[in-house]
């Protein structure tokens, strides 16, 4: 049977107080809407529609390429009006599953169960009991004697004091037989406290038409929580991060503190991985066996091999770190940094688009950009590759066993032959042959018997 999924995303999100449409605010590094689309992608064959309105262009470019199609709702006259806009597109004989772009953590299993509870025949509502139901639509049921059948939904603003005592609420997600849904939304009116076309009014219509209404339940409140404000967004972020942290710890990762851990992407881990507090992982990161990450590191799109140690406050992006390498504290690896086995990168060292072969070291205050560094090279404190001539980038190639002293400037393009030594303070712009010592700095002059000038005595005034 045909399945259409409609994701509501036209609302303004007034309480976010942001110029970014609400559904594009990020949770764990991805737009809220992207979370919902990832989940729906796991639900069998279907067509997916996103209702856009506020910030429609931005939302529509965010869904481009996902397979979901946008349907604009302008102006936004309520959730029922939103469904009326997409109704002509929905397959006549089937089920329509309605989700919300600002309820990002709905689980595929729960959405699937909701669609199945409808089965093209029943009106299925996803409900949950909340201690504080303020703002939500309340589920009205018949008396116990009647089996507690669902009779309707009353919006908070339209509810009587007694109805506001009801703790079972509508989560904003439902599944309906499509042909009936089309008929019901066409018959809605906006005679209510908000002057809106309420989708929730179709529940009473179903009851009047003798269509069974069933309620399915969310398995925890996190999956039905919506984001309306920065506070709610941050709350959901912590819940999601906690979940991710727990999954990693179950896989054996030792997190110093799961409350101070942030993963905004994917993290693949080997055995005996340790991660200290307040690290942020973004994009796709892989940590091999026995990798240790110190406190306060930010690591994005990186592969860190077995036994490597990243000391605190390091920033790594688009880099590969070899087995047993030591990086940091305060190191910066930029895109294209490839460190071989046992490489050492120390404090205030920046590496960009450079490969360092096995055992190479740059331990203090250095810049390696567009460089190929051989095995066992020692790159001294304060030394840099001058890779940019103001227009183009050039490469520096440093052979195996080279020793670059402190405070050297290697002006690329440049080749330092194997086993060469460059004396401290040198500015080198010509290739050197293997084994040579290169010194390129002002010659030292020491003058014996030289006298430092003495201050002239002040002449008396007048
Ligand atoms: C809605 C439900 C309420 C439920 C609550 C759960 C109705 C009338 N009420 O109330 O029973 O408890 O969700 O969170 O449905 N939207 C549009 N176009 C519109 C209006 C809204 O696309 O014209 C979208 C919003 O972007 C949002 C969703 O629909 O994603 C819900 O709209 P919202 O205004 O938040 O409804 P609530 O008042 O929260
Ligand atoms: Mg809402």
Short mmCIF file of C-alpha atoms and ligand atoms in Angstrom, two decimals:
data_model
loop_
_atom_site.label_atom_id
_atom_site.label_comp_id
_atom_site.label_asym_id
_atom_site.label_seq_id
_atom_site.Cartn_x
_atom_site.Cartn_y
_atom_site.Cartn_z
CA UNK A 1 0.00 0.00 0.00
CA UNK A 2 1.28 3.46 -0.89
CA UNK A 3 2.95 5.45 1.87
CA UNK A 4 3.23 9.23 1.73
CA UNK A 5 5.20 11.02 4.42
CA UNK A 6 4.55 14.69 5.09
CA UNK A 7 7.01 16.66 7.20
CA UNK A 8 5.63 19.93 8.53
CA UNK A 9 8.23 22.67 8.32
CA UNK A 10 6.47 25.91 7.35
CA UNK A 11 6.16 27.41 10.81
CA UNK A 12 8.03 30.51 11.82
CA UNK A 13 9.76 29.37 14.97
CA UNK A 14 9.18 32.76 16.58
CA UNK A 15 10.68 31.73 19.91
CA UNK A 16 14.05 30.90 18.34
CA UNK A 17 14.42 34.67 17.72
CA UNK A 18 16.61 33.85 14.76
CA UNK A 19 16.73 34.73 11.08
CA UNK A 20 17.48 31.08 10.32
CA UNK A 21 14.33 28.99 9.75
CA UNK A 22 13.78 26.83 12.83
CA UNK A 23 14.15 23.46 11.10
CA UNK A 24 17.62 24.47 9.89
CA UNK A 25 18.99 25.01 13.38
CA UNK A 26 21.55 22.36 14.16
CA UNK A 27 21.40 19.44 16.50
CA UNK A 28 24.62 17.43 16.80
CA UNK A 29 25.93 19.38 13.82
CA UNK A 30 23.03 18.68 11.44
CA UNK A 31 19.84 20.62 10.70
CA UNK A 32 16.82 19.43 12.69
CA UNK A 33 15.09 18.58 9.42
CA UNK A 34 18.04 16.44 8.28
CA UNK A 35 17.56 14.22 11.34
CA UNK A 36 13.93 13.62 10.39
CA UNK A 37 14.86 12.91 6.76
CA UNK A 38 17.51 10.40 7.81
CA UNK A 39 14.87 8.61 9.85
CA UNK A 40 12.23 8.61 7.11
CA UNK A 41 14.81 7.28 4.64
CA UNK A 42 14.75 4.08 6.72
CA UNK A 43 11.00 3.58 6.28
CA UNK A 44 10.29 1.37 3.24
CA UNK A 45 9.18 2.76 -0.09
CA UNK A 46 7.38 6.08 0.12
CA UNK A 47 7.06 9.59 -1.20
CA UNK A 48 8.24 12.34 1.11
CA UNK A 49 6.87 15.88 1.13
CA UNK A 50 8.13 18.81 3.15
CA UNK A 51 5.75 21.69 3.83
CA UNK A 52 7.74 24.91 3.51
CA UNK A 53 6.72 28.49 4.18
CA UNK A 54 8.89 30.62 6.44
CA UNK A 55 12.37 30.70 4.95
CA UNK A 56 11.11 28.42 2.19
CA UNK A 57 14.07 28.98 -0.09
CA UNK A 58 16.64 28.07 2.55
CA UNK A 59 14.67 25.02 3.63
CA UNK A 60 14.16 23.91 0.05
CA UNK A 61 17.86 24.14 -0.74
CA UNK A 62 18.57 22.12 2.40
CA UNK A 63 16.39 19.26 1.18
CA UNK A 64 17.66 19.31 -2.40
CA UNK A 65 19.01 15.91 -3.32
CA UNK A 66 17.36 14.05 -0.45
CA UNK A 67 14.49 12.78 -2.57
CA UNK A 68 11.96 14.77 -0.53
CA UNK A 69 9.90 17.33 -2.42
CA UNK A 70 8.81 20.70 -1.10
CA UNK A 71 5.25 21.97 -1.12
CA UNK A 72 4.87 25.62 -0.22
CA UNK A 73 2.26 26.83 2.20
CA UNK A 74 1.91 30.61 1.98
CA UNK A 75 0.47 32.06 4.13
CA UNK A 76 0.51 29.60 7.04
CA UNK A 77 -3.03 29.24 8.28
CA UNK A 78 -2.53 26.24 10.53
CA UNK A 79 -1.55 22.60 10.48
CA UNK A 80 -4.77 21.53 8.75
CA UNK A 81 -4.24 24.17 6.07
CA UNK A 82 -0.68 22.85 5.62
CA UNK A 83 -1.97 19.36 4.89
CA UNK A 84 -4.58 20.78 2.51
CA UNK A 85 -1.72 22.20 0.37
CA UNK A 86 -0.08 18.82 -0.11
CA UNK A 87 -3.31 16.80 -0.28
CA UNK A 88 -3.64 16.81 -4.10
CA UNK A 89 -0.19 15.20 -4.36
CA UNK A 90 -0.90 12.29 -2.04
CA UNK A 91 -1.63 8.82 -3.44
CA UNK A 92 -5.36 8.21 -3.15
CA UNK A 93 -5.23 4.70 -1.72
CA UNK A 94 -2.74 4.51 1.03
CA UNK A 95 -1.48 5.90 4.28
CA UNK A 96 -0.18 9.38 4.97
CA UNK A 97 2.27 9.69 7.85
CA UNK A 98 2.61 13.20 9.26
CA UNK A 99 5.83 14.14 11.08
CA UNK A 100 7.33 17.41 12.24
CA UNK A 101 10.52 19.02 11.03
CA UNK A 102 11.18 20.37 14.50
CA UNK A 103 10.83 17.02 16.29
CA UNK A 104 14.19 15.59 15.24
CA UNK A 105 14.66 12.47 17.32
CA UNK A 106 11.59 10.49 16.33
CA UNK A 107 12.72 6.88 15.92
CA UNK A 108 12.16 4.94 12.72
CA UNK A 109 10.52 2.09 14.67
CA UNK A 110 8.00 4.43 16.26
CA UNK A 111 7.16 6.11 12.94
CA UNK A 112 6.83 2.72 11.28
CA UNK A 113 4.53 1.45 14.03
CA UNK A 114 2.39 4.58 13.64
CA UNK A 115 2.02 4.03 9.88
CA UNK A 116 1.20 0.35 10.48
CA UNK A 117 -1.40 1.22 13.13
CA UNK A 118 -3.14 3.24 10.42
CA UNK A 119 -2.82 0.57 7.77
CA UNK A 120 -4.89 2.72 5.43
CA UNK A 121 -7.97 2.10 7.59
CA UNK A 122 -7.62 3.69 11.03
CA UNK A 123 -6.66 7.14 12.15
CA UNK A 124 -3.53 6.58 14.26
CA UNK A 125 -2.24 9.24 16.66
CA UNK A 126 1.12 9.22 18.40
CA UNK A 127 0.48 10.27 21.98
CA UNK A 128 2.44 10.49 25.21
CA UNK A 129 1.68 11.28 28.82
CA UNK A 130 3.48 14.34 30.11
CA UNK A 131 3.66 15.66 33.66
CA UNK A 132 3.48 19.16 32.28
CA UNK A 133 1.24 19.19 29.21
CA UNK A 134 1.11 22.98 28.85
CA UNK A 135 0.76 24.05 25.22
CA UNK A 136 -0.07 20.63 23.84
CA UNK A 137 -3.29 19.34 22.33
CA UNK A 138 -5.05 17.06 24.88
CA UNK A 139 -6.45 13.67 23.94
CA UNK A 140 -10.15 13.47 24.80
CA UNK A 141 -11.36 10.00 25.63
CA UNK A 142 -14.72 8.46 26.47
CA UNK A 143 -15.37 7.13 29.98
CA UNK A 144 -13.77 3.91 31.20
CA UNK A 145 -17.05 2.09 30.78
CA UNK A 146 -16.77 2.79 27.07
CA UNK A 147 -13.20 1.48 26.89
CA UNK A 148 -11.68 4.95 26.90
CA UNK A 149 -12.03 5.43 23.13
CA UNK A 150 -10.38 8.51 21.61
CA UNK A 151 -13.04 11.11 20.84
CA UNK A 152 -11.01 14.11 19.78
CA UNK A 153 -8.17 16.49 20.47
CA UNK A 154 -8.60 19.86 22.09
CA UNK A 155 -5.87 22.45 21.71
CA UNK A 156 -4.47 23.94 24.92
CA UNK A 157 -5.76 27.40 24.07
CA UNK A 158 -9.27 26.06 23.47
CA UNK A 159 -9.35 23.67 26.42
CA UNK A 160 -11.43 24.08 29.55
CA UNK A 161 -9.73 24.02 32.95
CA UNK A 162 -10.87 20.41 33.37
CA UNK A 163 -9.50 19.40 29.94
CA UNK A 164 -6.18 21.02 30.78
CA UNK A 165 -5.85 18.46 33.60
CA UNK A 166 -5.53 15.72 30.95
CA UNK A 167 -1.92 14.51 30.75
CA UNK A 168 -2.15 12.46 27.54
CA UNK A 169 -1.15 14.74 24.67
CA UNK A 170 -0.93 14.63 20.91
CA UNK A 171 2.72 14.68 19.83
CA UNK A 172 1.96 16.32 16.48
CA UNK A 173 2.52 13.04 14.61
CA UNK A 174 -0.25 10.94 13.09
CA UNK A 175 -0.99 8.52 10.26
CA UNK A 176 -4.25 8.65 8.35
CA UNK A 177 -5.96 6.82 5.49
CA UNK A 178 -5.11 9.21 2.65
CA UNK A 179 -8.49 9.38 0.89
CA UNK A 180 -10.22 10.18 4.18
CA UNK A 181 -7.53 12.66 5.18
CA UNK A 182 -8.14 14.62 1.97
CA UNK A 183 -11.86 14.73 2.66
CA UNK A 184 -11.43 15.75 6.29
CA UNK A 185 -8.93 18.58 5.73
CA UNK A 186 -11.17 20.01 3.02
CA UNK A 187 -13.94 20.26 5.62
CA UNK A 188 -11.95 22.02 8.37
CA UNK A 189 -12.87 25.47 9.63
CA UNK A 190 -10.93 28.00 11.69
CA UNK A 191 -13.52 28.78 14.36
CA UNK A 192 -11.19 28.47 17.36
CA UNK A 193 -9.05 30.44 19.77
CA UNK A 194 -6.21 30.85 17.27
CA UNK A 195 -8.28 31.35 14.12
CA UNK A 196 -6.30 28.51 12.49
CA UNK A 197 -7.24 25.41 10.54
CA UNK A 198 -6.36 22.73 13.06
CA UNK A 199 -5.35 19.35 11.71
CA UNK A 200 -6.31 17.97 15.09
CA UNK A 201 -9.99 18.65 14.35
CA UNK A 202 -9.99 15.68 11.96
CA UNK A 203 -10.01 13.35 14.95
CA UNK A 204 -13.59 14.28 15.84
CA UNK A 205 -14.50 13.95 12.15
CA UNK A 206 -13.10 10.42 12.08
CA UNK A 207 -15.13 9.53 15.15
CA UNK A 208 -18.27 10.98 13.51
CA UNK A 209 -17.55 8.95 10.36
CA UNK A 210 -17.16 5.77 12.41
CA UNK A 211 -13.47 5.44 11.51
CA UNK A 212 -11.59 3.83 14.40
CA UNK A 213 -9.05 6.12 16.08
CA UNK A 214 -6.08 4.41 17.68
CA UNK A 215 -3.34 5.87 19.82
CA UNK A 216 0.22 4.52 19.68
CA UNK A 217 2.82 5.57 22.17
CA UNK A 218 6.32 6.92 21.91
CA UNK A 219 8.88 4.81 23.70
CA UNK A 220 10.36 7.77 25.55
CA UNK A 221 9.76 11.50 25.65
CA UNK A 222 13.04 12.39 23.92
CA UNK A 223 11.75 11.15 20.58
CA UNK A 224 8.68 13.37 20.66
CA UNK A 225 10.24 16.52 22.05
CA UNK A 226 9.98 19.50 19.73
CA UNK A 227 12.35 22.41 19.47
CA UNK A 228 10.79 25.82 19.93
CA UNK A 229 13.48 27.78 21.74
CA UNK A 230 17.26 27.85 22.17
CA UNK A 231 16.77 26.30 25.60
CA UNK A 232 14.84 23.35 24.20
CA UNK A 233 17.42 22.95 21.45
CA UNK A 234 20.23 22.80 23.99
CA UNK A 235 18.26 20.35 26.13
CA UNK A 236 17.72 18.03 23.18
CA UNK A 237 21.38 18.36 22.23
CA UNK A 238 22.43 17.13 25.67
CA UNK A 239 19.99 14.22 25.49
CA UNK A 240 21.29 13.19 22.08
CA UNK A 241 24.91 13.59 23.16
CA UNK A 242 24.22 11.48 26.23
CA UNK A 243 22.77 8.75 24.01
CA UNK A 244 25.78 8.83 21.71
CA UNK A 245 28.16 8.82 24.66
CA UNK A 246 26.40 5.81 26.16
CA UNK A 247 26.60 3.90 22.88
CA UNK A 248 30.35 4.56 22.68
CA UNK A 249 30.90 3.53 26.29
CA UNK A 250 28.94 0.35 25.66
CA UNK A 251 31.39 -0.30 22.82
CA UNK A 252 34.22 0.03 25.37
CA UNK A 253 35.31 3.62 24.83
CA UNK A 254 36.39 5.24 28.11
CA UNK A 255 34.95 8.74 28.26
CA UNK A 256 36.23 10.75 31.20
CA UNK A 257 32.80 12.36 31.46
CA UNK A 258 29.85 11.53 29.18
CA UNK A 259 28.32 14.90 30.07
CA UNK A 260 31.30 16.68 28.58
CA UNK A 261 31.47 14.98 25.21
CA UNK A 262 30.21 16.17 21.83
CA UNK A 263 29.93 14.20 18.65
CA UNK A 264 28.65 16.04 15.60
CA UNK A 265 29.07 13.34 13.01
CA UNK A 266 30.35 9.79 13.22
CA UNK A 267 33.05 8.35 15.45
CA UNK A 268 34.49 4.91 14.74
CA UNK A 269 36.60 3.52 17.56
CA UNK A 270 38.91 0.59 18.21
CA UNK A 271 39.65 -1.09 21.55
CA UNK A 272 40.87 0.75 24.63
CA UNK A 273 40.24 4.24 23.37
CA UNK A 274 40.29 6.97 26.00
CA UNK A 275 38.77 10.41 25.57
CA UNK A 276 39.25 13.08 28.18
CA UNK A 277 36.76 15.85 28.93
CA UNK A 278 35.34 18.49 26.60
CA UNK A 279 36.40 17.12 23.25
CA UNK A 280 34.39 17.85 20.10
CA UNK A 281 34.33 15.38 17.20
CA UNK A 282 32.94 16.54 13.87
CA UNK A 283 32.43 14.94 10.47
CA UNK A 284 33.83 11.42 10.17
CA UNK A 285 36.49 10.55 12.72
CA UNK A 286 38.21 7.20 13.22
CA UNK A 287 40.25 6.39 16.32
CA UNK A 288 42.34 3.21 16.27
CA UNK A 289 43.06 0.87 19.17
CA UNK A 290 44.58 2.44 22.28
CA UNK A 291 44.30 6.00 20.99
CA UNK A 292 44.18 8.61 23.75
CA UNK A 293 42.64 12.03 23.25
CA UNK A 294 43.49 14.69 25.82
CA UNK A 295 41.10 17.28 27.17
CA UNK A 296 39.67 20.07 25.01
CA UNK A 297 40.57 18.76 21.57
CA UNK A 298 38.52 19.55 18.47
CA UNK A 299 38.84 16.82 15.84
CA UNK A 300 37.13 16.88 12.49
CA UNK A 301 37.34 14.41 9.56
CA UNK A 302 40.43 12.62 10.78
CA UNK A 303 41.91 9.16 11.05
CA UNK A 304 44.08 8.56 14.09
CA UNK A 305 45.93 5.25 14.10
CA UNK A 306 46.73 2.74 16.83
CA UNK A 307 48.38 4.02 19.96
CA UNK A 308 48.60 7.65 18.88
CA UNK A 309 48.21 10.24 21.64
CA UNK A 310 46.66 13.64 21.11
CA UNK A 311 47.55 15.92 23.99
CA UNK A 312 45.15 18.62 25.27
CA UNK A 313 43.96 21.64 23.31
CA UNK A 314 44.84 20.30 19.89
CA UNK A 315 42.85 21.14 16.77
CA UNK A 316 42.83 18.55 14.01
CA UNK A 317 40.99 18.78 10.72
CA UNK A 318 41.22 16.69 7.55
CA UNK A 319 44.33 14.94 8.82
CA UNK A 320 45.80 11.48 9.26
CA UNK A 321 47.86 10.61 12.31
CA UNK A 322 50.09 7.54 12.18
CA UNK A 323 50.43 4.77 14.73
CA UNK A 324 52.22 5.80 17.89
CA UNK A 325 52.39 9.46 16.89
CA UNK A 326 52.33 12.15 19.59
CA UNK A 327 50.51 15.38 18.84
CA UNK A 328 50.17 18.49 20.99
CA UNK A 329 49.46 19.98 23.40
CA UNK A 330 48.28 23.02 21.42
CA UNK A 331 48.99 21.53 18.00
CA UNK A 332 47.12 22.32 14.83
CA UNK A 333 46.80 19.81 12.01
CA UNK A 334 45.08 21.27 8.97
CA UNK A 335 43.68 19.54 5.89
CA UNK A 336 46.16 17.34 4.11
CA UNK A 337 48.41 16.81 7.14
CA UNK A 338 49.58 13.19 7.02
CA UNK A 339 51.73 12.07 9.89
CA UNK A 340 53.55 8.74 9.65
CA UNK A 341 54.29 6.29 12.41
CA UNK A 342 55.85 7.72 15.59
CA UNK A 343 55.86 11.29 14.31
CA UNK A 344 55.97 13.95 17.05
CA UNK A 345 54.19 17.27 16.64
CA UNK A 346 54.60 19.50 19.66
CA UNK A 347 53.14 22.72 21.00
CA UNK A 348 52.28 25.58 18.66
CA UNK A 349 53.14 23.60 15.57
CA UNK A 350 50.93 23.97 12.51
CA UNK A 351 50.96 21.40 9.72
CA UNK A 352 49.05 21.87 6.47
CA UNK A 353 49.03 19.77 3.29
CA UNK A 354 52.25 18.05 4.32
CA UNK A 355 53.43 14.52 4.85
CA UNK A 356 55.83 13.63 7.61
CA UNK A 357 57.47 10.24 7.30
CA UNK A 358 58.13 7.80 10.12
CA UNK A 359 59.84 9.25 13.16
CA UNK A 360 59.95 12.87 11.97
CA UNK A 361 59.65 15.53 14.67
CA UNK A 362 58.61 19.15 14.87
CA UNK A 363 58.34 19.73 18.56
CA UNK A 364 57.93 23.45 19.06
CA UNK A 365 56.64 26.59 17.36
CA UNK A 366 56.86 25.63 13.70
CA UNK A 367 54.95 25.78 10.43
CA UNK A 368 55.05 23.05 7.83
CA UNK A 369 52.93 23.87 4.78
CA UNK A 370 53.10 22.05 1.43
CA UNK A 371 56.08 20.04 2.64
CA UNK A 372 57.27 16.49 2.19
CA UNK A 373 59.32 15.56 5.21
CA UNK A 374 61.52 12.46 5.27
CA UNK A 375 62.06 9.88 7.98
CA UNK A 376 63.66 10.88 11.28
CA UNK A 377 63.84 14.56 10.28
CA UNK A 378 64.16 17.01 13.14
CA UNK A 379 62.51 20.33 12.36
CA UNK A 380 63.69 22.93 14.87
CA UNK A 381 61.80 25.39 17.02
CA UNK A 382 60.65 28.51 15.27
CA UNK A 383 61.37 27.16 11.76
CA UNK A 384 58.94 27.47 8.89
CA UNK A 385 58.41 26.58 5.30
CA UNK A 386 57.74 29.77 3.32
CA UNK A 387 55.35 28.10 0.91
CA UNK A 388 53.51 31.09 -0.50
CA UNK A 389 55.08 33.72 -2.74
CA UNK A 390 52.05 35.94 -2.64
CA UNK A 391 50.52 34.32 -5.71
CA UNK A 392 51.31 30.61 -5.73
CA UNK A 393 52.06 27.83 -3.28
CA UNK A 394 55.29 25.87 -3.63
CA UNK A 395 56.59 22.64 -2.14
CA UNK A 396 59.44 22.02 0.21
CA UNK A 397 60.99 18.56 0.10
CA UNK A 398 63.14 17.56 3.05
CA UNK A 399 65.06 14.27 2.70
CA UNK A 400 65.49 11.56 5.32
CA UNK A 401 67.60 12.24 8.42
CA UNK A 402 67.74 15.98 7.78
CA UNK A 403 68.24 18.28 10.74
CA UNK A 404 66.74 21.75 10.43
CA UNK A 405 67.98 24.03 13.19
CA UNK A 406 65.93 26.62 15.01
CA UNK A 407 64.45 29.72 13.46
CA UNK A 408 65.04 28.73 9.84
CA UNK A 409 63.05 29.94 6.86
CA UNK A 410 62.92 27.40 4.04
CA UNK A 411 61.80 29.28 0.94
CA UNK A 412 59.93 27.00 -1.43
CA UNK A 413 60.30 25.56 -3.97
CA UNK A 414 63.19 23.91 -2.17
CA UNK A 415 64.85 20.54 -1.84
CA UNK A 416 67.04 19.65 1.14
CA UNK A 417 69.02 16.49 0.35
CA UNK A 418 69.08 13.43 2.64
CA UNK A 419 71.17 13.74 5.75
CA UNK A 420 71.64 17.49 5.33
CA UNK A 421 71.88 19.95 8.17
CA UNK A 422 70.64 23.53 8.13
CA UNK A 423 72.19 25.77 10.76
CA UNK A 424 69.91 27.73 13.05
CA UNK A 425 68.75 31.11 11.84
CA UNK A 426 69.29 30.27 8.17
CA UNK A 427 67.14 31.51 5.32
CA UNK A 428 67.50 28.89 2.61
CA UNK A 429 66.26 29.40 -0.93
CA UNK A 430 68.56 27.13 -2.98
CA UNK A 431 68.51 23.34 -3.10
CA UNK A 432 71.12 21.55 -1.01
CA UNK A 433 72.89 18.28 -1.81
CA UNK A 434 72.77 15.23 0.48
CA UNK A 435 74.93 15.40 3.58
CA UNK A 436 75.73 19.11 3.29
CA UNK A 437 75.75 21.62 6.09
CA UNK A 438 74.01 24.79 5.02
CA UNK A 439 74.38 28.00 6.92
CA UNK A 440 72.77 31.10 5.47
CA UNK A 441 72.87 33.91 7.95
CA UNK A 442 74.93 37.02 8.72
CA UNK A 443 78.44 36.03 9.80
CA UNK A 444 79.12 36.52 13.47
CA UNK A 445 81.54 39.25 14.33
CA UNK A 446 82.96 39.48 17.89
CA UNK A 447 85.14 42.52 18.64
CA UNK A 448 87.61 42.16 21.43
CA UNK A 449 88.10 45.13 23.72
CA UNK A 450 85.02 46.94 22.44
CA UNK A 451 83.64 49.51 24.88
CA UNK A 452 79.96 50.14 25.39
CA UNK A 453 79.14 53.86 25.09
CA UNK A 454 78.61 55.61 28.40
CA UNK A 455 75.93 58.17 29.06
CA UNK A 456 77.09 61.74 28.56
CA UNK A 457 76.99 63.79 31.79
CA UNK A 458 74.02 66.26 31.80
CA UNK A 459 75.13 69.87 31.40
CA UNK A 460 73.81 72.14 34.17
CA UNK A 461 70.88 74.41 33.15
CA UNK A 462 71.54 78.05 32.27
C1 LIG B 1 0.48 21.16 17.36
C2 LIG B 1 -0.83 20.42 17.56
C3 LIG B 1 -0.97 20.05 19.04
C4 LIG B 1 0.22 19.21 19.45
C5 LIG B 1 1.51 19.95 19.16
C6 LIG B 1 2.68 19.06 19.39
C7 LIG B 1 -2.37 21.37 15.94
C8 LIG B 1 -3.49 22.28 15.71
N1 LIG B 1 -1.92 21.27 17.17
O1 LIG B 1 0.36 22.36 18.10
O2 LIG B 1 -2.14 19.32 19.24
O3 LIG B 1 0.14 18.89 20.82
O4 LIG B 1 1.56 20.36 17.78
O5 LIG B 1 3.86 19.77 19.27
O6 LIG B 1 -1.90 20.72 14.99
N2 LIG B 1 3.08 24.25 10.68
C9 LIG B 1 3.01 24.44 9.32
N3 LIG B 1 2.06 25.31 8.84
C10 LIG B 1 1.22 25.97 9.64
C11 LIG B 1 1.30 25.78 11.04
C12 LIG B 1 2.26 24.90 11.51
O7 LIG B 1 3.77 23.84 8.57
O8 LIG B 1 0.39 26.73 9.13
C13 LIG B 1 4.07 23.31 11.19
C14 LIG B 1 5.05 23.95 12.16
O9 LIG B 1 6.21 24.39 11.48
C15 LIG B 1 5.37 22.80 13.10
C16 LIG B 1 4.09 21.98 13.10
O10 LIG B 1 3.39 22.34 11.93
O11 LIG B 1 6.40 22.00 12.57
C17 LIG B 1 3.24 22.23 14.34
O12 LIG B 1 2.85 23.58 14.35
P1 LIG B 1 2.79 24.42 15.67
O13 LIG B 1 2.35 25.78 15.35
O14 LIG B 1 4.05 24.26 16.43
O15 LIG B 1 1.60 23.67 16.42
P2 LIG B 1 1.38 23.60 17.96
O16 LIG B 1 0.64 24.82 18.39
O17 LIG B 1 2.63 23.28 18.66
MG1 LIG B 2 4.70 23.41 18.22
#
